[in-house]
Short mmCIF file of C-alpha atoms in Angstrom, two decimals:
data_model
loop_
_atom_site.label_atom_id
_atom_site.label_comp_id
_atom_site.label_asym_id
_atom_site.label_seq_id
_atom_site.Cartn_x
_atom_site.Cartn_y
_atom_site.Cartn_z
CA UNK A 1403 0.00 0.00 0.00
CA UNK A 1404 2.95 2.52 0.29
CA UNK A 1405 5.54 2.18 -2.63
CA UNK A 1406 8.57 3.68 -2.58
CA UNK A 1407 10.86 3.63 -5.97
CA UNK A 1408 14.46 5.58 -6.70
CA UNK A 1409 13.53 8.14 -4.18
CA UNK A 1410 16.35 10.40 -3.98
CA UNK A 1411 16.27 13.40 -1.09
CA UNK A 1412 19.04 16.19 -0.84
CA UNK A 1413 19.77 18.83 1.43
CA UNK A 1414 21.62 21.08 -0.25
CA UNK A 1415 24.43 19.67 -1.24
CA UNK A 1416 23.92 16.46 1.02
CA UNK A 1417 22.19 13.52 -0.36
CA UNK A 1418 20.51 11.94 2.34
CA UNK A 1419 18.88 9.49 0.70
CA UNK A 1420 20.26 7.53 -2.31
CA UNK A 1421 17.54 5.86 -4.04
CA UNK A 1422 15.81 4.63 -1.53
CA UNK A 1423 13.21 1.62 -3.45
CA UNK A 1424 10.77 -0.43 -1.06
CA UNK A 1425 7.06 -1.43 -0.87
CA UNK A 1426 5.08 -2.22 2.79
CA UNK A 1427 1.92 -4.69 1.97
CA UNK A 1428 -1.00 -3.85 4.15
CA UNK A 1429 -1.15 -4.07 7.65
CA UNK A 1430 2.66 -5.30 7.63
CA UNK A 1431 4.59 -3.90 10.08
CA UNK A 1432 7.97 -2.49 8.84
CA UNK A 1433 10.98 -1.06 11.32
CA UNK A 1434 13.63 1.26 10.06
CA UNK A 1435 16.82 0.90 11.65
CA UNK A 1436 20.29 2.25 11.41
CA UNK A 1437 22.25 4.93 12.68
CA UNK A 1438 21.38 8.30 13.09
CA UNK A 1439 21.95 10.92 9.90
CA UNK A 1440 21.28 7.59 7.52
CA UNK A 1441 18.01 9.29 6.23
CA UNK A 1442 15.37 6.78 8.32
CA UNK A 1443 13.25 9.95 9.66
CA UNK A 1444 13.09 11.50 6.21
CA UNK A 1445 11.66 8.37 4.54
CA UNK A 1446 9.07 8.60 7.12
CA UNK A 1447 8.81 12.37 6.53
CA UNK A 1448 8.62 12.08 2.72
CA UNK A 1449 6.12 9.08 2.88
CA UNK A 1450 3.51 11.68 4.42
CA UNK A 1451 4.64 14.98 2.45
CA UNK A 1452 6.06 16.88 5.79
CA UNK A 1453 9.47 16.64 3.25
CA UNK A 1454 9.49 17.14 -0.43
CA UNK A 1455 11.59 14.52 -2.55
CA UNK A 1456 14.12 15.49 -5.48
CA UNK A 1457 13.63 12.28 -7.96
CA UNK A 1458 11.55 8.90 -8.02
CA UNK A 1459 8.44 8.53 -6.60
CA UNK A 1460 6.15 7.42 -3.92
CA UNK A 1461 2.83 6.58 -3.55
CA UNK A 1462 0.29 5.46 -1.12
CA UNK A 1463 -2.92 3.48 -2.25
CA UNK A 1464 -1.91 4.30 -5.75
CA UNK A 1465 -2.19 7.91 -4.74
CA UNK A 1466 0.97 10.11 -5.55
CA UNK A 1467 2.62 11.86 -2.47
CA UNK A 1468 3.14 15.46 -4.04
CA UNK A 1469 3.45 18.05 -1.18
CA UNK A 1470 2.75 20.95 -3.64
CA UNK A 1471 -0.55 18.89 -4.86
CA UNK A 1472 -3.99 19.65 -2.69
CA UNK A 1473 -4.16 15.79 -2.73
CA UNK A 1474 -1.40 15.68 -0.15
CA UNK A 1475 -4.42 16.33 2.53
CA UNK A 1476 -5.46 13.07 0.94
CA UNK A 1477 -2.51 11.26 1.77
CA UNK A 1478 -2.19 12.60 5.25
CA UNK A 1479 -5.79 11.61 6.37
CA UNK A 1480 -4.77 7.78 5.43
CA UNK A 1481 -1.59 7.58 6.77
CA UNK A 1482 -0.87 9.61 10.22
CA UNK A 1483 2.52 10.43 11.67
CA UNK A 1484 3.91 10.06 15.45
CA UNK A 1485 6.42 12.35 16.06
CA UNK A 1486 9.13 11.71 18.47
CA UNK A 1487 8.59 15.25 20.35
CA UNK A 1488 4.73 14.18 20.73
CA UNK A 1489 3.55 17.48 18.88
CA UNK A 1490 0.68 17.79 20.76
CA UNK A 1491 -1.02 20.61 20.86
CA UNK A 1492 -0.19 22.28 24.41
CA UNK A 1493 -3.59 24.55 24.46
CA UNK A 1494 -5.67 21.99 23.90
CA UNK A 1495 -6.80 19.14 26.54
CA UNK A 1496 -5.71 15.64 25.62
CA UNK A 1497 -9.20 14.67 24.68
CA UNK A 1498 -9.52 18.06 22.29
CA UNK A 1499 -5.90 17.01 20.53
CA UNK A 1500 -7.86 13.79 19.81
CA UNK A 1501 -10.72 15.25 18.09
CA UNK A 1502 -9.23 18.26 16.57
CA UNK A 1503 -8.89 16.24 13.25
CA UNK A 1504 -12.18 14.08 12.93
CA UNK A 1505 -13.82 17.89 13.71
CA UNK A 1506 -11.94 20.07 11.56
CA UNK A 1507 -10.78 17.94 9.06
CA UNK A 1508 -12.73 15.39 8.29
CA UNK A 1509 -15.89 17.07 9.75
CA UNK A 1510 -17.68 14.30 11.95
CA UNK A 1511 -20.31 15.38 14.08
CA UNK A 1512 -19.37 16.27 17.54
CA UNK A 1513 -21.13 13.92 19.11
CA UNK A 1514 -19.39 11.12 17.36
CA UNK A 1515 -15.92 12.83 17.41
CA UNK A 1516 -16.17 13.09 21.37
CA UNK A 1517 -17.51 9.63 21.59
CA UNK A 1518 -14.66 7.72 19.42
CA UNK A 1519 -12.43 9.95 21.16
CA UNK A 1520 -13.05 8.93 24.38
CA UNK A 1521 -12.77 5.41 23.21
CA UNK A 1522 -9.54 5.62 21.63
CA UNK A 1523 -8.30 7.53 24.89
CA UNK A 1524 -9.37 4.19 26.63
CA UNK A 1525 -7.58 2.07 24.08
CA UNK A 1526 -4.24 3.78 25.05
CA UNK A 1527 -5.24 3.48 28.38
CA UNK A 1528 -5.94 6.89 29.42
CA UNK A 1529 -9.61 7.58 29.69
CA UNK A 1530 -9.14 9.30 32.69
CA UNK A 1531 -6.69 11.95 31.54
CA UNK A 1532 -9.34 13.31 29.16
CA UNK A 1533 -9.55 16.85 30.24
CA UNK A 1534 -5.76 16.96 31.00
CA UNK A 1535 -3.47 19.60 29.51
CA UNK A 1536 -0.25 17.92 27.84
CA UNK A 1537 2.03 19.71 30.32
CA UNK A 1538 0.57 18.39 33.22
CA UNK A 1539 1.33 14.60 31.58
CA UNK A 1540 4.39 12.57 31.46
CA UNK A 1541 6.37 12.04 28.52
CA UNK A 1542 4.58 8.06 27.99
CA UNK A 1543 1.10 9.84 28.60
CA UNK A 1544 1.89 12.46 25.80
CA UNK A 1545 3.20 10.18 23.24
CA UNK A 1546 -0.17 7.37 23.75
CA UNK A 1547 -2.26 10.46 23.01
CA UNK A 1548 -0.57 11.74 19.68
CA UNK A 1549 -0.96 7.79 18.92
CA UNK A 1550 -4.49 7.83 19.44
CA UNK A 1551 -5.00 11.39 17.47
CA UNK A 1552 -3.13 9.72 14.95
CA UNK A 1553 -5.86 6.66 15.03
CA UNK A 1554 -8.68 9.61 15.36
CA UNK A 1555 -8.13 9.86 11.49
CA UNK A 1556 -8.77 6.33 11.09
CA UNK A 1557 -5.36 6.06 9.05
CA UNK A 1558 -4.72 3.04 6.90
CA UNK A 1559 -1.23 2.71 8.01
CA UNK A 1560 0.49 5.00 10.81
CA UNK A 1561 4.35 6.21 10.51
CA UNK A 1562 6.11 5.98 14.27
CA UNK A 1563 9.09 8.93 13.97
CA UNK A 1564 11.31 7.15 16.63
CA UNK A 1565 8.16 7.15 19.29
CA UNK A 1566 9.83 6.24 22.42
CA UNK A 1567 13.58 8.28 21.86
CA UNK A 1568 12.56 11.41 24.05
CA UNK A 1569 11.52 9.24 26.46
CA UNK A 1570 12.47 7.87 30.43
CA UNK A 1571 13.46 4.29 30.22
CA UNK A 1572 10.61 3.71 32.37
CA UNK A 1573 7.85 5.09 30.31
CA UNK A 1574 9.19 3.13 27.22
CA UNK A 1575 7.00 0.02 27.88
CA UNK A 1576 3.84 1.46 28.01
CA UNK A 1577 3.90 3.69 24.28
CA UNK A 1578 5.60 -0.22 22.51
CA UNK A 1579 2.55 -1.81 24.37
CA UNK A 1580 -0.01 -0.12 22.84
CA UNK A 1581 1.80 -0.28 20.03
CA UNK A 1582 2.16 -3.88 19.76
CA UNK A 1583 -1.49 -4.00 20.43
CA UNK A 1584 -2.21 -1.96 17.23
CA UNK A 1585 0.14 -4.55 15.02
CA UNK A 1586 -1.88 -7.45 16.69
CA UNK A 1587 -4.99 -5.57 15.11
CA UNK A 1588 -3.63 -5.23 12.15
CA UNK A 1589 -2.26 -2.19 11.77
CA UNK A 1590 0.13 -1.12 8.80
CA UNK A 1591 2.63 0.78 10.43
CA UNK A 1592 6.12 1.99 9.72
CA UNK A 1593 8.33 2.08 12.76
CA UNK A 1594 11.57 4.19 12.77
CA UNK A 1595 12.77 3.15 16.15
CA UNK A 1596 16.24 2.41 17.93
CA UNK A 1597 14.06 -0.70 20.23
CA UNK A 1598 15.50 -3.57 18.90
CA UNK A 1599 13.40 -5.51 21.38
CA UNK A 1600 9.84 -4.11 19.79
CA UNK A 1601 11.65 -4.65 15.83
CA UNK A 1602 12.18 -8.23 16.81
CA UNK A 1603 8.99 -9.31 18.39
CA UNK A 1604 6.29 -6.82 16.76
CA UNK A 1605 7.60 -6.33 13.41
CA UNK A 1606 7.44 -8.41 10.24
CA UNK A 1607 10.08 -7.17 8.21
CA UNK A 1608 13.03 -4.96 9.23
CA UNK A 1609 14.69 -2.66 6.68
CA UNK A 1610 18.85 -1.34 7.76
CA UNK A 1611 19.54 1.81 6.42
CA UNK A 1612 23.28 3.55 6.49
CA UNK A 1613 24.47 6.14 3.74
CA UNK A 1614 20.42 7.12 2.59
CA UNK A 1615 20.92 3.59 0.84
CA UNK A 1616 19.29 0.14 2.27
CA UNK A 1617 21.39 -1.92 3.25
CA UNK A 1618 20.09 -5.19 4.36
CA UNK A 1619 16.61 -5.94 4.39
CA UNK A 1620 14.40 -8.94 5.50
CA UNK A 1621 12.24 -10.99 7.97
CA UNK A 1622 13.24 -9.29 11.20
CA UNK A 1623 13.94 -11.84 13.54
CA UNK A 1624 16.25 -13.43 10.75
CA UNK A 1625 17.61 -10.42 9.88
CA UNK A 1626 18.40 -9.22 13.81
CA UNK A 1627 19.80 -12.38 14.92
CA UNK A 1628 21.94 -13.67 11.15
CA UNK A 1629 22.88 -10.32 10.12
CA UNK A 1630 24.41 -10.88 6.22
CA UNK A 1631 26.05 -7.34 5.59
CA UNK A 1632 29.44 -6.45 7.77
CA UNK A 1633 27.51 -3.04 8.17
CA UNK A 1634 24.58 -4.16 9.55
CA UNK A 1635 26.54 -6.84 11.88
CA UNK A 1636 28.46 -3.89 13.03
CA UNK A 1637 25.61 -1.52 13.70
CA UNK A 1638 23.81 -4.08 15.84
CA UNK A 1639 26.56 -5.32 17.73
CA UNK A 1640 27.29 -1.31 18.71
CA UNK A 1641 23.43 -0.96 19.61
CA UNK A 1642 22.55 -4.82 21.21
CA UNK A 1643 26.27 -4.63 23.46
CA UNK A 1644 27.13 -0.95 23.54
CA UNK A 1645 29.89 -1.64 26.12
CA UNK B 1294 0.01 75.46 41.53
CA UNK B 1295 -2.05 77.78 43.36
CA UNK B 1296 -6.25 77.18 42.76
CA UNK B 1297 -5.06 73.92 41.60
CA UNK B 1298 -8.45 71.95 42.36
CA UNK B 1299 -10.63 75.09 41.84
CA UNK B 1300 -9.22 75.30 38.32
CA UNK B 1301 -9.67 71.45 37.93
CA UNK B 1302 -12.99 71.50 38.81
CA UNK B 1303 -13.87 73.87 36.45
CA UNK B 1304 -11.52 72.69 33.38
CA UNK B 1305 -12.72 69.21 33.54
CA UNK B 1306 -15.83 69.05 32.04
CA UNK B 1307 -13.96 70.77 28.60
CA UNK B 1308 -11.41 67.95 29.26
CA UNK B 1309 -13.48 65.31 29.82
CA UNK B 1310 -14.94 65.62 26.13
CA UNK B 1311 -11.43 66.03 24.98
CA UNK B 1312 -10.82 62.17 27.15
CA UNK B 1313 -13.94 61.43 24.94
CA UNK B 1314 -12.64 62.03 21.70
CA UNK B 1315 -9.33 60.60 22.97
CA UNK B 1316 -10.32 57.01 23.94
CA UNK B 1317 -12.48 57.07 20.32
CA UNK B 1318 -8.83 57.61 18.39
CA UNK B 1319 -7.46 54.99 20.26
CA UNK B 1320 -9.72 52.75 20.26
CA UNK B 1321 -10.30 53.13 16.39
CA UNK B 1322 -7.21 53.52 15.14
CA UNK B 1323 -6.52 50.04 17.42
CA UNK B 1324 -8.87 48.17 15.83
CA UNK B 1325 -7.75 49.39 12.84
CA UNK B 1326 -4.01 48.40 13.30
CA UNK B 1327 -5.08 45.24 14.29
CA UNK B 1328 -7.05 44.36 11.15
CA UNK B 1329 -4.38 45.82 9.13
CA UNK B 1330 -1.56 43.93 11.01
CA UNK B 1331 -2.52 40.70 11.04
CA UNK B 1332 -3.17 40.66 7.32
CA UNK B 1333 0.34 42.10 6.54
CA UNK B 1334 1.42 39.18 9.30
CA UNK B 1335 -0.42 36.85 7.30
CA UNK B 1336 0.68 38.17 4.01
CA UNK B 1337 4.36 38.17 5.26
CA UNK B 1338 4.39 34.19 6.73
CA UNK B 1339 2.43 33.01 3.69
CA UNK B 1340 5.23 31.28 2.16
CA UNK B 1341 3.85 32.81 -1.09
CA UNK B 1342 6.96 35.20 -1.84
CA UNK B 1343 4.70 38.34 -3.72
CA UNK B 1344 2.63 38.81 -0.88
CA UNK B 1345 5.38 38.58 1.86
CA UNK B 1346 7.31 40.86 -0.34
CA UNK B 1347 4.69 43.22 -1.14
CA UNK B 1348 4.00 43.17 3.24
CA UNK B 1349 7.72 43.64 3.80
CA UNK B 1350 8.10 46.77 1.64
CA UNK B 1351 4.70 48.05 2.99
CA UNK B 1352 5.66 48.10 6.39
CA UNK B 1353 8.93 49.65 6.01
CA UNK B 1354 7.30 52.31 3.75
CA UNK B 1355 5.08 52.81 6.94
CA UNK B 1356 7.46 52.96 9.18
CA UNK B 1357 9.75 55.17 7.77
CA UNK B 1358 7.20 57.99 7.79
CA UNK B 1359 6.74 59.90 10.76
CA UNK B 1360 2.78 59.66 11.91
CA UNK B 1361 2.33 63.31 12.40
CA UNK B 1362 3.32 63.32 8.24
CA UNK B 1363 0.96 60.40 7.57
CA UNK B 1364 -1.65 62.92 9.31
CA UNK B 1365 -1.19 66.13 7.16
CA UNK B 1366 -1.22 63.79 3.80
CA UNK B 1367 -4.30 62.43 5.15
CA UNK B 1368 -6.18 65.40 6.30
CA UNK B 1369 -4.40 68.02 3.96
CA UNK B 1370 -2.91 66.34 0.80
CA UNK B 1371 -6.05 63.48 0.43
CA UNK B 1372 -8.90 66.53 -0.58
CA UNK B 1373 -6.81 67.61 -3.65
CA UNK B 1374 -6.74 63.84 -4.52
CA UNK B 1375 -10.36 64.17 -4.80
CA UNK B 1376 -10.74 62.29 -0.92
CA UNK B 1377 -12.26 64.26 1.74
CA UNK B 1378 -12.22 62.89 4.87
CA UNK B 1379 -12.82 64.43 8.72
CA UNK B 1380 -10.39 65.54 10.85
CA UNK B 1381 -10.88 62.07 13.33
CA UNK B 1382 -11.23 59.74 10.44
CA UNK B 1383 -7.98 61.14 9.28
CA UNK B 1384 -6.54 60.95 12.84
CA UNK B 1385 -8.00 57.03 12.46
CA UNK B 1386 -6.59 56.20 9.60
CA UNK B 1387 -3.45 57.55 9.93
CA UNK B 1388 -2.43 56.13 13.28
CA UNK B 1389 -4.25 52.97 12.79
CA UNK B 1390 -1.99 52.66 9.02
CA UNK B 1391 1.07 54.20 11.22
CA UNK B 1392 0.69 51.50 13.71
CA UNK B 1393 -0.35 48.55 12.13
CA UNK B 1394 3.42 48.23 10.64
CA UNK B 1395 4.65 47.70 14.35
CA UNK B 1396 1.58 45.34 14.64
CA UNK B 1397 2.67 43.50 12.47
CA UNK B 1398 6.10 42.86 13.11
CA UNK B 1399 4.64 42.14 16.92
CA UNK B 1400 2.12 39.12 15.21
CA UNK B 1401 5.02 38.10 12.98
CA UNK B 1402 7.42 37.42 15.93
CA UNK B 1403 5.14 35.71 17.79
CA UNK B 1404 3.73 33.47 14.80
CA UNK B 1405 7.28 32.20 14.37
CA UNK B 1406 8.09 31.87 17.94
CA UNK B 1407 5.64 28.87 17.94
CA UNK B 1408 7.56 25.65 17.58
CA UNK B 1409 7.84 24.08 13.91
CA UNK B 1410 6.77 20.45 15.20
CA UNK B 1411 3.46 22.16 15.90
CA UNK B 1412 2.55 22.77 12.40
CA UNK B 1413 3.96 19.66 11.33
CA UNK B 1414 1.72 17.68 13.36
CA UNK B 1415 -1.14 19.99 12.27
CA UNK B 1416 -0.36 19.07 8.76
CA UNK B 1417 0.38 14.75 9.45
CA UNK B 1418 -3.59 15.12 10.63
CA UNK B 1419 -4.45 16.79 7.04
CA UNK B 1420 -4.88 20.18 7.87
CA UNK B 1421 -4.15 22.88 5.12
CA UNK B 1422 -2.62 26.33 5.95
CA UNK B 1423 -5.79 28.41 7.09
CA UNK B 1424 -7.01 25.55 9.28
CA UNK B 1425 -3.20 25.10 10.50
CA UNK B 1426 -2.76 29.18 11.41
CA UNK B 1427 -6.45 29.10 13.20
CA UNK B 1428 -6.64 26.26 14.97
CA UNK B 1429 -3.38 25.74 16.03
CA UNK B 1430 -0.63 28.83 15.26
CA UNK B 1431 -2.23 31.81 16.27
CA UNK B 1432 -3.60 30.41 19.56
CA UNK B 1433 -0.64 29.77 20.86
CA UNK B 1434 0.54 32.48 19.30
CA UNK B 1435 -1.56 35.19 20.91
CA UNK B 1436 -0.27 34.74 24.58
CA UNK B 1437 3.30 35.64 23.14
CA UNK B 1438 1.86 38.64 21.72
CA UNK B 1439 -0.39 39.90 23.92
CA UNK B 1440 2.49 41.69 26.30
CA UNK B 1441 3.90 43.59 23.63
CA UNK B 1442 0.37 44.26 22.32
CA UNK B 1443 -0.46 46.11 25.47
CA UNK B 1444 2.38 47.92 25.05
CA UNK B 1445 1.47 49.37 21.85
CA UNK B 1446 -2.08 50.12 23.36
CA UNK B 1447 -0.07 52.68 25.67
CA UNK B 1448 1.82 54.11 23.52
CA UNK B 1449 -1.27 54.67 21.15
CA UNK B 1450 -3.03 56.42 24.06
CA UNK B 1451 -0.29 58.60 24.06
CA UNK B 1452 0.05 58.99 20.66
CA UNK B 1453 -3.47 59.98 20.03
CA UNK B 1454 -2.12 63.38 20.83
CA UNK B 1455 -0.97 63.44 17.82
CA UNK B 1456 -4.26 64.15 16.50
CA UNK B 1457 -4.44 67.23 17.40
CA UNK B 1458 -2.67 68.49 14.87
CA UNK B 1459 -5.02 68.23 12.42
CA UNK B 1460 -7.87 69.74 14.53
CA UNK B 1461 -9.21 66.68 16.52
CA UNK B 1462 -10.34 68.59 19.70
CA UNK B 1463 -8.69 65.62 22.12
CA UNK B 1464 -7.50 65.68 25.60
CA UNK B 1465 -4.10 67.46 24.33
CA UNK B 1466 -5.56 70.09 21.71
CA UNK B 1467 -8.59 70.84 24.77
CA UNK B 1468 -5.72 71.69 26.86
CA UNK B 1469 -4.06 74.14 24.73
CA UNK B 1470 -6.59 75.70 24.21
CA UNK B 1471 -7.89 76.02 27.47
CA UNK B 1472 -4.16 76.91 28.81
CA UNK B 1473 -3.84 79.96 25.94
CA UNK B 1474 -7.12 81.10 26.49
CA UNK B 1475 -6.62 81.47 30.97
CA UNK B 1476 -2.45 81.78 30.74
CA UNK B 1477 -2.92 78.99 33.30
CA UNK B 1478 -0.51 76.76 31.56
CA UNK B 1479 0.86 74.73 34.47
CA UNK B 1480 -2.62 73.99 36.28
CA UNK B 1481 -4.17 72.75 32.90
CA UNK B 1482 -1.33 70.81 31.48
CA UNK B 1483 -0.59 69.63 34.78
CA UNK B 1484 -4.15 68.54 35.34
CA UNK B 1485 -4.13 67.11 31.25
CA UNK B 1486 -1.40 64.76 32.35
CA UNK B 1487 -2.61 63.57 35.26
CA UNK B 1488 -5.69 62.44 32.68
CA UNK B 1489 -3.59 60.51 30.29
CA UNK B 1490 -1.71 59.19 33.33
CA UNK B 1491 -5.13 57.78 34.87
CA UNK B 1492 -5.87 56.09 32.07
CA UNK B 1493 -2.57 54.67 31.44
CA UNK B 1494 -2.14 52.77 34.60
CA UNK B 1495 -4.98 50.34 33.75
CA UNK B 1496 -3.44 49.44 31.02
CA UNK B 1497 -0.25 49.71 32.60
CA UNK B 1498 -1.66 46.42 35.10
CA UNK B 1499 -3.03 44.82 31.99
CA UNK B 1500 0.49 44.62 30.40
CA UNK B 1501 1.52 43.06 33.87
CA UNK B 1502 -1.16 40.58 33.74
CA UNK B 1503 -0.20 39.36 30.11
CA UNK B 1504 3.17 38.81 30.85
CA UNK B 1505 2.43 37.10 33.98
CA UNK B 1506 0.25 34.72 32.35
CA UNK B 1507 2.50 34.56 29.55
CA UNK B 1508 5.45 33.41 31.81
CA UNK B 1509 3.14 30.84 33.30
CA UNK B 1510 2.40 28.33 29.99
#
């Protein structure tokens, strides 16, 4: 459902991403590793039109990502984004950051926004922080509510911008819980993430990405524990025994 | 400072229509930078580069001009143009056009204080730019400004003054004219800036108030 082919990406004069070609089949779930500066956020970020692209293409459900185009709204109402800074809207109570899309964007009644929105507060397990400000909730609270205003738009797949970085080791567990939970429902979702843990359990297929170019891709539990390129043997033995 | 509340008492009626005519300057020509700021604000982060040129040169165009020169063109160069217009609409106009260039720079400022993840995740939940600036920019955006914003409703108090140079009988120009028609120039104009003074200080706690809450977040 989202193809990528030859997508190229540079920042002026750095090429961050080197033909980047791959394809995730609906309601896989697909993890981007690799070190940071290889390009994995702006495949994420390109995939949703937040970042323009210089050559190739991509598409999602056959629909061309073209950030210039008016169908880029398109795009973004089927496949919603979870930022690593949560990106919640601080003026707005954690229920409100839930509905602000199904009200303003796609224009549901407000009886049915604040009724799915209290249910997909529950699903994250927060049905009691409804009328909560974001900065009066921790850092695990923040990021299950930007997941479930990202479900608000009942998105066919959901892009994970390295979800749990910004957060206390503590709080980790809860945000990969819920999202395991969504991949046992079957939700497509593309996973930039440094949890190697959550890649080899939740995800399907991992992708290794150094240099903007992939480098290894496969199964993920084959790829994680056979690596086959030096590069990405290297990279996981820095990340799985850093000392 | 002799007769000081005698002469008070019997000025302030006269200056009380001149506070009159003073709070309907500022507050017109207030409104009227508003408006006017927030579309050059608008204009200037549109991303679309004619407009935010054409907002850029306006404002400096604007600001370059002393207000009390913006008033004569108004009030004196305007009728041979074939545009008449009253002393206090002039006076409205030309402060509210005067002002709205630091207006705008105020809105600007506080537009791109707000944090660019904001409007990212405004956009990853399909909204387009209008929605993005309403629902989520200028919100936030409007407890940085409002400090600054009471600021410039001071100084426009003050600067209504100004309109009495093209015959707007305000607080100021009711002064003069009381204080060259008595010769009791430091009762009235002491007594004419104890007025603006008064109705400064509200404003004054307003500003405090902004930037409290402003601190708070």
């Amino acid at each position: 459902m989202i193809e990528l082919s030859d997508v190229h990406k540079s920042f002026g004069k750095v090429e961050v991403l080197k033909g980047i070609t791959a394809s995730v089949q609906k309601g896989e779930v697909v993890c981007i590793i690799g070190p940071s500066g290889s390009g994995k956020s702006t495949i994420l970020r390109c995939i949703n039109g937040l970042e323009s692209y210089d050559r190739g293409e991509i598409s999602v459900e056959g629909l061309k990502v073209d950030r210039d185009a008016s169908s880029i709204v398109k795009v973004r109402t089927q496949v919603s984004m979870v930022f690593q800074r949560f990106n919640l809207f601080p003026h707005r109570t954690a229920l409100e950051n839930v509905i602000e899309g199904p009200l303003y964007v796609k224009r549901e009644s407000h009886a049915q926004a604040f009724e799915r929105g209290r249910a997909l507060l529950a699903r994250v397990g927060l049905a009691e922080k409804a009328d909560v400000h974001p900065p009066q909730l921790s850092g695990g609270q923040q990021q299950r509510v930007a997941i479930a205003r990202a479900l608000a738009m009942q998105p066919k797949a959901i892009l994970f911008d390295e979800p749990t970085s910004a957060l206390d080791p503590e709080l980790v567990g809860d945000v990969l819980g819920v999202m395991r939970k969504l991949a046992d429902d079957g939700m497509t979702m593309v996973v930039v993430t440094h949890e190697m843990g959550f890649a080899r359990d939740v995800a399907d297929r991992v992708l290794f990405i150094d240099g903007g170019v992939i480098v290894e891709q496969g199964a993920a539990k084959a790829l994680l524990n056979q690596p086959q390129h030096p590069r990405t043997q290297d990279f996981l033995r820095r990340v799985l025994h850093p000392l | 400072m002799k007769g000081f509340w005698h002469d008070a008492a019997e000025f302030f009626p006269i200056l009380m229509s001149g506070v009159a005519l003073t709070i309907v300057v500022t507050i017109g020509s207030l409104l009227l930078s508003t408006v006017l700021g927030l579309i050059w604000a608008m204009m200037r982060v549109s991303g679309i580069r004619v407009l935010s040129m054409l907002s850029a040169s306006l404002i400096n165009v604007i600001r370059g001009i002393p207000i009390i020169v913006l008033l004569f063109y108004l009030y004196f160069v305007m009728p041979d143009l074939g545009v008449t217009l009253s002393a206090l609409q002039a006076a409205i106009l030309g402060l509210g056009i005067a002002y709205s260039a630091y207006q705008a720079e105020n809105f600007r400022a506080g537009i791109e204080a707000i944090d660019k993840g904001q409007i990212e995740a405004a956009q990853s939940i399909g909204m387009g730019w209008w929605l993005t600036m309403r629902r989520v920019v200028l919100p936030q955006a409007v407890r940085i400004v409002l400090p600054p914003y009471g600021n410039v409703m001071i100084m426009m108090l003050k600067d209504s003054s100004q309109a009495s140079t093209i015959t707007v009988a305000e607080l100021a120009l009711q002064g003069k004219l009381i204080a060259s028609s008595t010769f009791k120039n430091t009762n009235v104009f002491t007594l004419v800036a104890l007025m603006y003074l008064t109705m400064s200080i509200p404003l004054i706690l307003l500003v405090r108030h902004f930037e409290k809450r402003a601190g708070k977040r």
